[in-house]
PDB file of C-alpha atoms in Angstrom:
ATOM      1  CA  UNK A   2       0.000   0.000   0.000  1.00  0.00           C
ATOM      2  CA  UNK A   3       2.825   2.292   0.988  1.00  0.00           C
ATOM      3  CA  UNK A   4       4.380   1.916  -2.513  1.00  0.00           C
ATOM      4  CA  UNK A   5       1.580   2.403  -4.340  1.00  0.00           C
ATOM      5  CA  UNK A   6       0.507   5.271  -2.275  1.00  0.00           C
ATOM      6  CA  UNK A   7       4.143   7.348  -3.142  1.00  0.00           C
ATOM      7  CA  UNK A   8       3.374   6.332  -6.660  1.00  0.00           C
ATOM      8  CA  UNK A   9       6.162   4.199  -6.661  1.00  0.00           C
ATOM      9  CA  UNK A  10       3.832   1.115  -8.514  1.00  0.00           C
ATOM     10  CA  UNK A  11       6.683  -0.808 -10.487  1.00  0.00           C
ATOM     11  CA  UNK A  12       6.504  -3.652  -7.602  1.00  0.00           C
ATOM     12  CA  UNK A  13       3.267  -3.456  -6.611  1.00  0.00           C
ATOM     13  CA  UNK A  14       2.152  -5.836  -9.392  1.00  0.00           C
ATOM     14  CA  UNK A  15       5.002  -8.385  -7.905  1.00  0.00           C
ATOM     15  CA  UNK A  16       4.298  -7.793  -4.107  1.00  0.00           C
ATOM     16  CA  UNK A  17       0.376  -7.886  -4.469  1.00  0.00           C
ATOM     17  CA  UNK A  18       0.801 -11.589  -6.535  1.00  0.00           C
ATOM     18  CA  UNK A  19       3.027 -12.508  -3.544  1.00  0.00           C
ATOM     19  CA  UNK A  20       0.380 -11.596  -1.151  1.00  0.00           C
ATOM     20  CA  UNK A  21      -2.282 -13.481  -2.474  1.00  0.00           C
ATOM     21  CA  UNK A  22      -0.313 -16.521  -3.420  1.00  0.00           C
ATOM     22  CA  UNK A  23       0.232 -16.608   0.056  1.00  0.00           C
ATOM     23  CA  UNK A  24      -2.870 -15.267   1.479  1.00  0.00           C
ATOM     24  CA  UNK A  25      -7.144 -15.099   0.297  1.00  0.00           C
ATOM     25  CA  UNK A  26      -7.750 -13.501   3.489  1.00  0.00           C
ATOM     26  CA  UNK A  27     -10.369 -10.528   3.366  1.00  0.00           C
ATOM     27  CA  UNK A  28      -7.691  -8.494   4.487  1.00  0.00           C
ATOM     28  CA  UNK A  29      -5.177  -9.076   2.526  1.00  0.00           C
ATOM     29  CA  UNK A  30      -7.037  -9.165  -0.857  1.00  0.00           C
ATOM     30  CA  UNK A  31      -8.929  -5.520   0.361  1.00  0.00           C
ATOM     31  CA  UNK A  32      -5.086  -4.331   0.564  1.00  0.00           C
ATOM     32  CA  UNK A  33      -4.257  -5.867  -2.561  1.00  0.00           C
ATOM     33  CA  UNK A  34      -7.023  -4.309  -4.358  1.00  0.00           C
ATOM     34  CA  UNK A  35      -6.460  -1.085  -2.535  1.00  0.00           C
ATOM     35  CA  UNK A  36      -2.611  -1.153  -3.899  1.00  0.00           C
ATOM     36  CA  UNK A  37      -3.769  -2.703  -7.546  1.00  0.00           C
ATOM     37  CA  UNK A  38      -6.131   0.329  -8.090  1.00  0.00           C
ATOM     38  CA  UNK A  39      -4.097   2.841  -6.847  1.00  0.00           C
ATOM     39  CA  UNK A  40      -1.723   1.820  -9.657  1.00  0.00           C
ATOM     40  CA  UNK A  41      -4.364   1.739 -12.243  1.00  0.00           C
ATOM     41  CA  UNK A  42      -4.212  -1.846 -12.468  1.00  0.00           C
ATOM     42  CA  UNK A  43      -8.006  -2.257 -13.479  1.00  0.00           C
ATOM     43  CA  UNK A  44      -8.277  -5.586 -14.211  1.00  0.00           C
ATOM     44  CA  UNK A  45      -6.762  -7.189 -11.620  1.00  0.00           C
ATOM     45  CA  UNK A  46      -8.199  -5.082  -9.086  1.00  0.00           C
ATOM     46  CA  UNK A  47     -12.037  -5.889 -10.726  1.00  0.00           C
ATOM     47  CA  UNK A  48     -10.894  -9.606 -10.280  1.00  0.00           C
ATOM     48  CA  UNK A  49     -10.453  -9.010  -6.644  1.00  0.00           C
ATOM     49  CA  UNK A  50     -13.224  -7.074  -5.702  1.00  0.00           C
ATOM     50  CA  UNK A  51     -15.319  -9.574  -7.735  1.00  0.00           C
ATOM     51  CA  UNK A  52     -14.199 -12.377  -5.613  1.00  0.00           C
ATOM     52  CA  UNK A  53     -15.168 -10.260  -1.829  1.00  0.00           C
ATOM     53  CA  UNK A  54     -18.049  -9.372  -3.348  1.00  0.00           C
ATOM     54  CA  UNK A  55     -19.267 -13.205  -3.787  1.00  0.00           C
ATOM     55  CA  UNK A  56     -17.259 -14.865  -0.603  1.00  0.00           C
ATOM     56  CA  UNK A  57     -18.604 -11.805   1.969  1.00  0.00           C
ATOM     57  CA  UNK A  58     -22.051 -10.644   0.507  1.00  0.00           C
ATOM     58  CA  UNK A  59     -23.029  -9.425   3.940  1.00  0.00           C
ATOM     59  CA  UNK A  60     -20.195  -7.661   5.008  1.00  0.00           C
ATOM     60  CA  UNK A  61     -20.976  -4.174   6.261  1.00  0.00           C
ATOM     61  CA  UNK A  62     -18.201  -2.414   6.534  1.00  0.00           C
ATOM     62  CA  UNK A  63     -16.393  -4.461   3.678  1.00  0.00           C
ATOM     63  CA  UNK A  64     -19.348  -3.286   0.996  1.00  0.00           C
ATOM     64  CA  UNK A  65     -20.057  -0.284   2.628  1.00  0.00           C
ATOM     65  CA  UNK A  66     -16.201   1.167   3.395  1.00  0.00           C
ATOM     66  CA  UNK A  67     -13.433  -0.968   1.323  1.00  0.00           C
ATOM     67  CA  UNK A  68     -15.261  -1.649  -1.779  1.00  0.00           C
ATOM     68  CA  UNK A  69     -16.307   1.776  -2.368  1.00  0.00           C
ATOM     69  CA  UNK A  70     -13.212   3.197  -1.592  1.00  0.00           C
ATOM     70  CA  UNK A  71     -11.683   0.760  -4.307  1.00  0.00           C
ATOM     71  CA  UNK A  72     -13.883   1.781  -6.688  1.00  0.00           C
ATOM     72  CA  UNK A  73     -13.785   5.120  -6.021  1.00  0.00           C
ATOM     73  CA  UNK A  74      -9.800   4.906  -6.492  1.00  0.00           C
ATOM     74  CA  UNK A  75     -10.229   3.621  -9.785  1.00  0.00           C
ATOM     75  CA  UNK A  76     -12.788   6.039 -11.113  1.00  0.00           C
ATOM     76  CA  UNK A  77     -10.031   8.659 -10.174  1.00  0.00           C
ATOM     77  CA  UNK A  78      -7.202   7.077 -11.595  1.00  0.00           C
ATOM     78  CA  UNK A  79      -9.588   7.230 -14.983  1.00  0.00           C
ATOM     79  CA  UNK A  80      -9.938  10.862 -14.471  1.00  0.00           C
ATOM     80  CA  UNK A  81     -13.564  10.693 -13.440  1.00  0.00           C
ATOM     81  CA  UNK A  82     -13.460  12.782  -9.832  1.00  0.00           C
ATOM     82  CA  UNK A  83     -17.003  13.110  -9.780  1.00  0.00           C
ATOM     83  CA  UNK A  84     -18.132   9.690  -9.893  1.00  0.00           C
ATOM     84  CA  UNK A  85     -15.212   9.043  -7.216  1.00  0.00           C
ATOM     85  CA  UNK A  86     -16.997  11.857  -4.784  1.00  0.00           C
ATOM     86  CA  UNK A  87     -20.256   9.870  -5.640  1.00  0.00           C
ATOM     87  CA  UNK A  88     -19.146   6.311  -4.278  1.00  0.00           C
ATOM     88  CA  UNK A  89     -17.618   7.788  -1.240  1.00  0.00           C
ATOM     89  CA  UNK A  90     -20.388   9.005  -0.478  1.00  0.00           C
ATOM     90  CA  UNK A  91     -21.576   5.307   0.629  1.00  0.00           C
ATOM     91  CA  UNK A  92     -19.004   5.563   3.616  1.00  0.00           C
ATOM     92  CA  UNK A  93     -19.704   8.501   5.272  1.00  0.00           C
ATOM     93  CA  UNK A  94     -21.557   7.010   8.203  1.00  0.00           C
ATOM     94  CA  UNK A  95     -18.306   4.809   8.448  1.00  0.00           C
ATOM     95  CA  UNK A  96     -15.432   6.976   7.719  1.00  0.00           C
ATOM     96  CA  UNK A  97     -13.571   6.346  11.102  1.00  0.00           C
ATOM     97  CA  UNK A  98     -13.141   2.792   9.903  1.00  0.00           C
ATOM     98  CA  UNK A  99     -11.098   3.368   6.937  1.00  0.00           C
ATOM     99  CA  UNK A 100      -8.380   5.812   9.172  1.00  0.00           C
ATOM    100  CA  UNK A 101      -8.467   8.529   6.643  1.00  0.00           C
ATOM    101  CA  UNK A 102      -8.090   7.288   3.603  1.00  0.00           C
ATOM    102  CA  UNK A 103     -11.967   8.262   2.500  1.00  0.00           C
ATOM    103  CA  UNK A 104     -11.268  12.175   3.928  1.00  0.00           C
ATOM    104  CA  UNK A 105      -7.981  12.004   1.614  1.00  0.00           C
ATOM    105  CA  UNK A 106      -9.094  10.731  -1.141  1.00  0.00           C
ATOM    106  CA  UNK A 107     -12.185  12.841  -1.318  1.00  0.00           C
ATOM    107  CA  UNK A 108     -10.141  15.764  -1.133  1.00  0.00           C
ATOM    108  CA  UNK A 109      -8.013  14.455  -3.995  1.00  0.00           C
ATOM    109  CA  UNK A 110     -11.152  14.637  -5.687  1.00  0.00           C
ATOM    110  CA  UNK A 111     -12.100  17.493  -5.331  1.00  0.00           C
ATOM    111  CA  UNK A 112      -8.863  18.706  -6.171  1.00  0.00           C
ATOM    112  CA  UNK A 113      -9.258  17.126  -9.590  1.00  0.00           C
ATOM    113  CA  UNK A 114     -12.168  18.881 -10.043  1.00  0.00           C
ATOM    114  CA  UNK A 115     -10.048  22.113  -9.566  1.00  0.00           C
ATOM    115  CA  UNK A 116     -12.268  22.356  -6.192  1.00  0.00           C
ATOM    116  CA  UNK A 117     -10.150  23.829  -4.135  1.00  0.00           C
ATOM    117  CA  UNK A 118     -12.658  25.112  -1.756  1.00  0.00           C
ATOM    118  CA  UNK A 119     -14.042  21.699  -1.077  1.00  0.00           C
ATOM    119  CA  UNK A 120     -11.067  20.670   0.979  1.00  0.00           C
ATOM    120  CA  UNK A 121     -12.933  18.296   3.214  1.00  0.00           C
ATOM    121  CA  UNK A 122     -11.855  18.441   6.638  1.00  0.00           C
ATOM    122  CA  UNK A 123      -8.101  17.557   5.851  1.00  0.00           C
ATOM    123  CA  UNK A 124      -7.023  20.544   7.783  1.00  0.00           C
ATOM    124  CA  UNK A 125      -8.724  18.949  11.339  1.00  0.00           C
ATOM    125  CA  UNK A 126      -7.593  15.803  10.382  1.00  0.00           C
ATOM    126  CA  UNK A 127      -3.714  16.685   9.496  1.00  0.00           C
ATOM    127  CA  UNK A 128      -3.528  18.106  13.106  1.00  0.00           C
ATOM    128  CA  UNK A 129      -5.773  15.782  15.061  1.00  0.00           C
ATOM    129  CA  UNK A 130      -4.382  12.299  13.832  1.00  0.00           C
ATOM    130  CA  UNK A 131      -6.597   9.892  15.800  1.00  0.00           C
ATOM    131  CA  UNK A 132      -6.054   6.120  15.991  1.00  0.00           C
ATOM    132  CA  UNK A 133      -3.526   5.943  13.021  1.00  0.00           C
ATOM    133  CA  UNK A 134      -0.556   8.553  13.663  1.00  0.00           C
ATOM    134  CA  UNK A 135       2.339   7.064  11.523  1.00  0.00           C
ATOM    135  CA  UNK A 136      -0.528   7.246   8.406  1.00  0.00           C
ATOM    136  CA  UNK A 137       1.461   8.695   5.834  1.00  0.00           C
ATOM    137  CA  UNK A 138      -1.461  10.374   3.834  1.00  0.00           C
ATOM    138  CA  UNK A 139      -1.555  12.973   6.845  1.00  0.00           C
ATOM    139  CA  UNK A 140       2.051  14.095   5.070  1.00  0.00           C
ATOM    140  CA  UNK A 141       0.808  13.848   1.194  1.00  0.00           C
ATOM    141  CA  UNK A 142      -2.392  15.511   3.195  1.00  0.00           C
ATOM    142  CA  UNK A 143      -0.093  18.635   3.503  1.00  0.00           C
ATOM    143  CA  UNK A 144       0.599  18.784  -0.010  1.00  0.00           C
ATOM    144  CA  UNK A 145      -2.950  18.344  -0.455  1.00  0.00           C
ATOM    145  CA  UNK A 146      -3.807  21.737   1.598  1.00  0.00           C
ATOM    146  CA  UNK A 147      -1.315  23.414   0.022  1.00  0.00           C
ATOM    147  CA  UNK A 148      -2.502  22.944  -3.958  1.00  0.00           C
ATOM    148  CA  UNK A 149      -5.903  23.377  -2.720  1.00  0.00           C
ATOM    149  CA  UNK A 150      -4.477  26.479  -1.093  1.00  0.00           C
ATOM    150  CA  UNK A 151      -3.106  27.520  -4.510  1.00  0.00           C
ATOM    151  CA  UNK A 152      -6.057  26.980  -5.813  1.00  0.00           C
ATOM    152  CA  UNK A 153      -8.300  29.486  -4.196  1.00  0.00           C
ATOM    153  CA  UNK A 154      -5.376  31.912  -4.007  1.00  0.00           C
ATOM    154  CA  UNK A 155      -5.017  31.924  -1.095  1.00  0.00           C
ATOM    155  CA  UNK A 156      -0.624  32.219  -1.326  1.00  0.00           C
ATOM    156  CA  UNK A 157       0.150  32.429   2.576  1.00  0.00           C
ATOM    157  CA  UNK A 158      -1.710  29.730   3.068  1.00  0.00           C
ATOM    158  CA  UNK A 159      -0.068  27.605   0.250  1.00  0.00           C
ATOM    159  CA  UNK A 160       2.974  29.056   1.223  1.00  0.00           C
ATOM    160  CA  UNK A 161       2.978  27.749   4.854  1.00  0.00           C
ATOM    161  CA  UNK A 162       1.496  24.539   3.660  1.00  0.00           C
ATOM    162  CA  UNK A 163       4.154  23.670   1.341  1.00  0.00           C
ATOM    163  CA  UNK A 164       6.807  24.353   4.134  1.00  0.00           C
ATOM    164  CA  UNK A 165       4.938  21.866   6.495  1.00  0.00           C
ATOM    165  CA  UNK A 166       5.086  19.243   4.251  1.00  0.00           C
ATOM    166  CA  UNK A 167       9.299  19.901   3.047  1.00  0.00           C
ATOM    167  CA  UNK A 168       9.825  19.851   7.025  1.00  0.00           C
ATOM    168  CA  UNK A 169       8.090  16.093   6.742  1.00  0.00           C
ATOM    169  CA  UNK A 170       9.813  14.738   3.313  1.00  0.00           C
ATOM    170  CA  UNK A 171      13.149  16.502   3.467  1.00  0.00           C
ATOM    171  CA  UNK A 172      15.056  13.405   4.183  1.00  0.00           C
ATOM    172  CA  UNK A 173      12.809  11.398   1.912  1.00  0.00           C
ATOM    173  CA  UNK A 174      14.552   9.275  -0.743  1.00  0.00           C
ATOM    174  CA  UNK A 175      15.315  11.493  -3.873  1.00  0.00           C
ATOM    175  CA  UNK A 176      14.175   8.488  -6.346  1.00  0.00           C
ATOM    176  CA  UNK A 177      10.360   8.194  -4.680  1.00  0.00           C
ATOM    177  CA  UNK A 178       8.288   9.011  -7.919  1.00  0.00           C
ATOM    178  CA  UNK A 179       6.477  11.444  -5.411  1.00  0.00           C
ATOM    179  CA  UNK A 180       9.720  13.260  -5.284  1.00  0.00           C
ATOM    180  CA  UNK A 181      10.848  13.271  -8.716  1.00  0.00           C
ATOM    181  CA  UNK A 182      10.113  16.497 -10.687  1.00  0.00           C
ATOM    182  CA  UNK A 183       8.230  16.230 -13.659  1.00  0.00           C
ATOM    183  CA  UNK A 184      10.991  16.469 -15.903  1.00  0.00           C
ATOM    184  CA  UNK A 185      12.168  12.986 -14.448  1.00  0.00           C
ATOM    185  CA  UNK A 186      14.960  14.537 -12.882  1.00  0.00           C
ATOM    186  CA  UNK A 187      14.728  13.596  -9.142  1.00  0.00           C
ATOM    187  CA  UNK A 188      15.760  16.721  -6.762  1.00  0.00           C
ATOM    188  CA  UNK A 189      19.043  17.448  -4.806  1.00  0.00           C
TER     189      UNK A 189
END
């Protein structure tokens, strides 16, 4: 998930075929899928979700939270933000479960949608990091704040924003994709 989440998907094909060679667990095929569509990896990830959906028909929280949230990461990854807003809509009553990915990925949404004003409540969340501290979407969430920032014009706040999240990732590893600029080149 962490790979996938830094955009750093060349392995996650590998690591997720691992996992489920190993494993058919609920959990570890609602990370797989999680990883797989983060990448873009449609198909695979349809196969997976496919599966929960017939071996846990009654699952609350896994057809209410994870599948959604899936789904929802694919429809963004086709460029299709509003129909990503739309499934996660399904989870609200159970966004605690998920630990923040629903709030972040929502914003990314909206963000897509050039939305900048629709921030969600990342900037709660970022300081008030509940039951999941070492998440590291509350970092990315930073970034997240400070394009939405940019977006409304609102520069001081981008500004400071930006800062926060440098402090977090300045002794990140210059080859992350997330790092790299978008000539390739990573930075020094």
């Amino acid at each position: 998930m962490r790979d996938a989440l830094f955009g750093d998907c060349r392995l996650v094909k590998e690591q997720t075929a691992r996992a489920i060679g190993i494993s058919h667990t609920q959990l570890t095929m609602v990370n797989t899928g999680n990883a797989l569509a983060i990448c873009g990896e449609f198909s695979q990830t349809q196969t997976i979700t496919g599966e929960l959906t017939k071996r846990f028909p009654k699952d609350t929280i896994l057809n209410k939270v994870w599948l959604p949230l899936v789904q929802a990461r694919l429809e963004l990854h086709r460029g299709n933000a509003a129909q990503a807003i739309q499934l996660l809509e399904t989870t609200r009553p159970y966004e605690g479960y998920a630990l923040f990915q629903i709030v972040y990925l929502r914003a990314q949404a909206y963000l897509n949608q050039q939305r900048g004003r629709r921030r969600s409540r990342i900037p709660e969340d970022t300081r008030y990091k509940g039951s999941q501290p070492t998440s590291p979407l509350y970092s990315l969430a930073r970034l997240g704040l400070a394009r939405a920032a940019a977006l409304t014009g609102d520069t001081a706040r981008a500004r400071q924003a930006y800062q926060d999240f440098f402090v977090l990732w300045k002794d990140a590893d210059p080859d992350i994709p997330f790092c790299k600029r978008p000539d390739g080149s990573t930075r020094s």
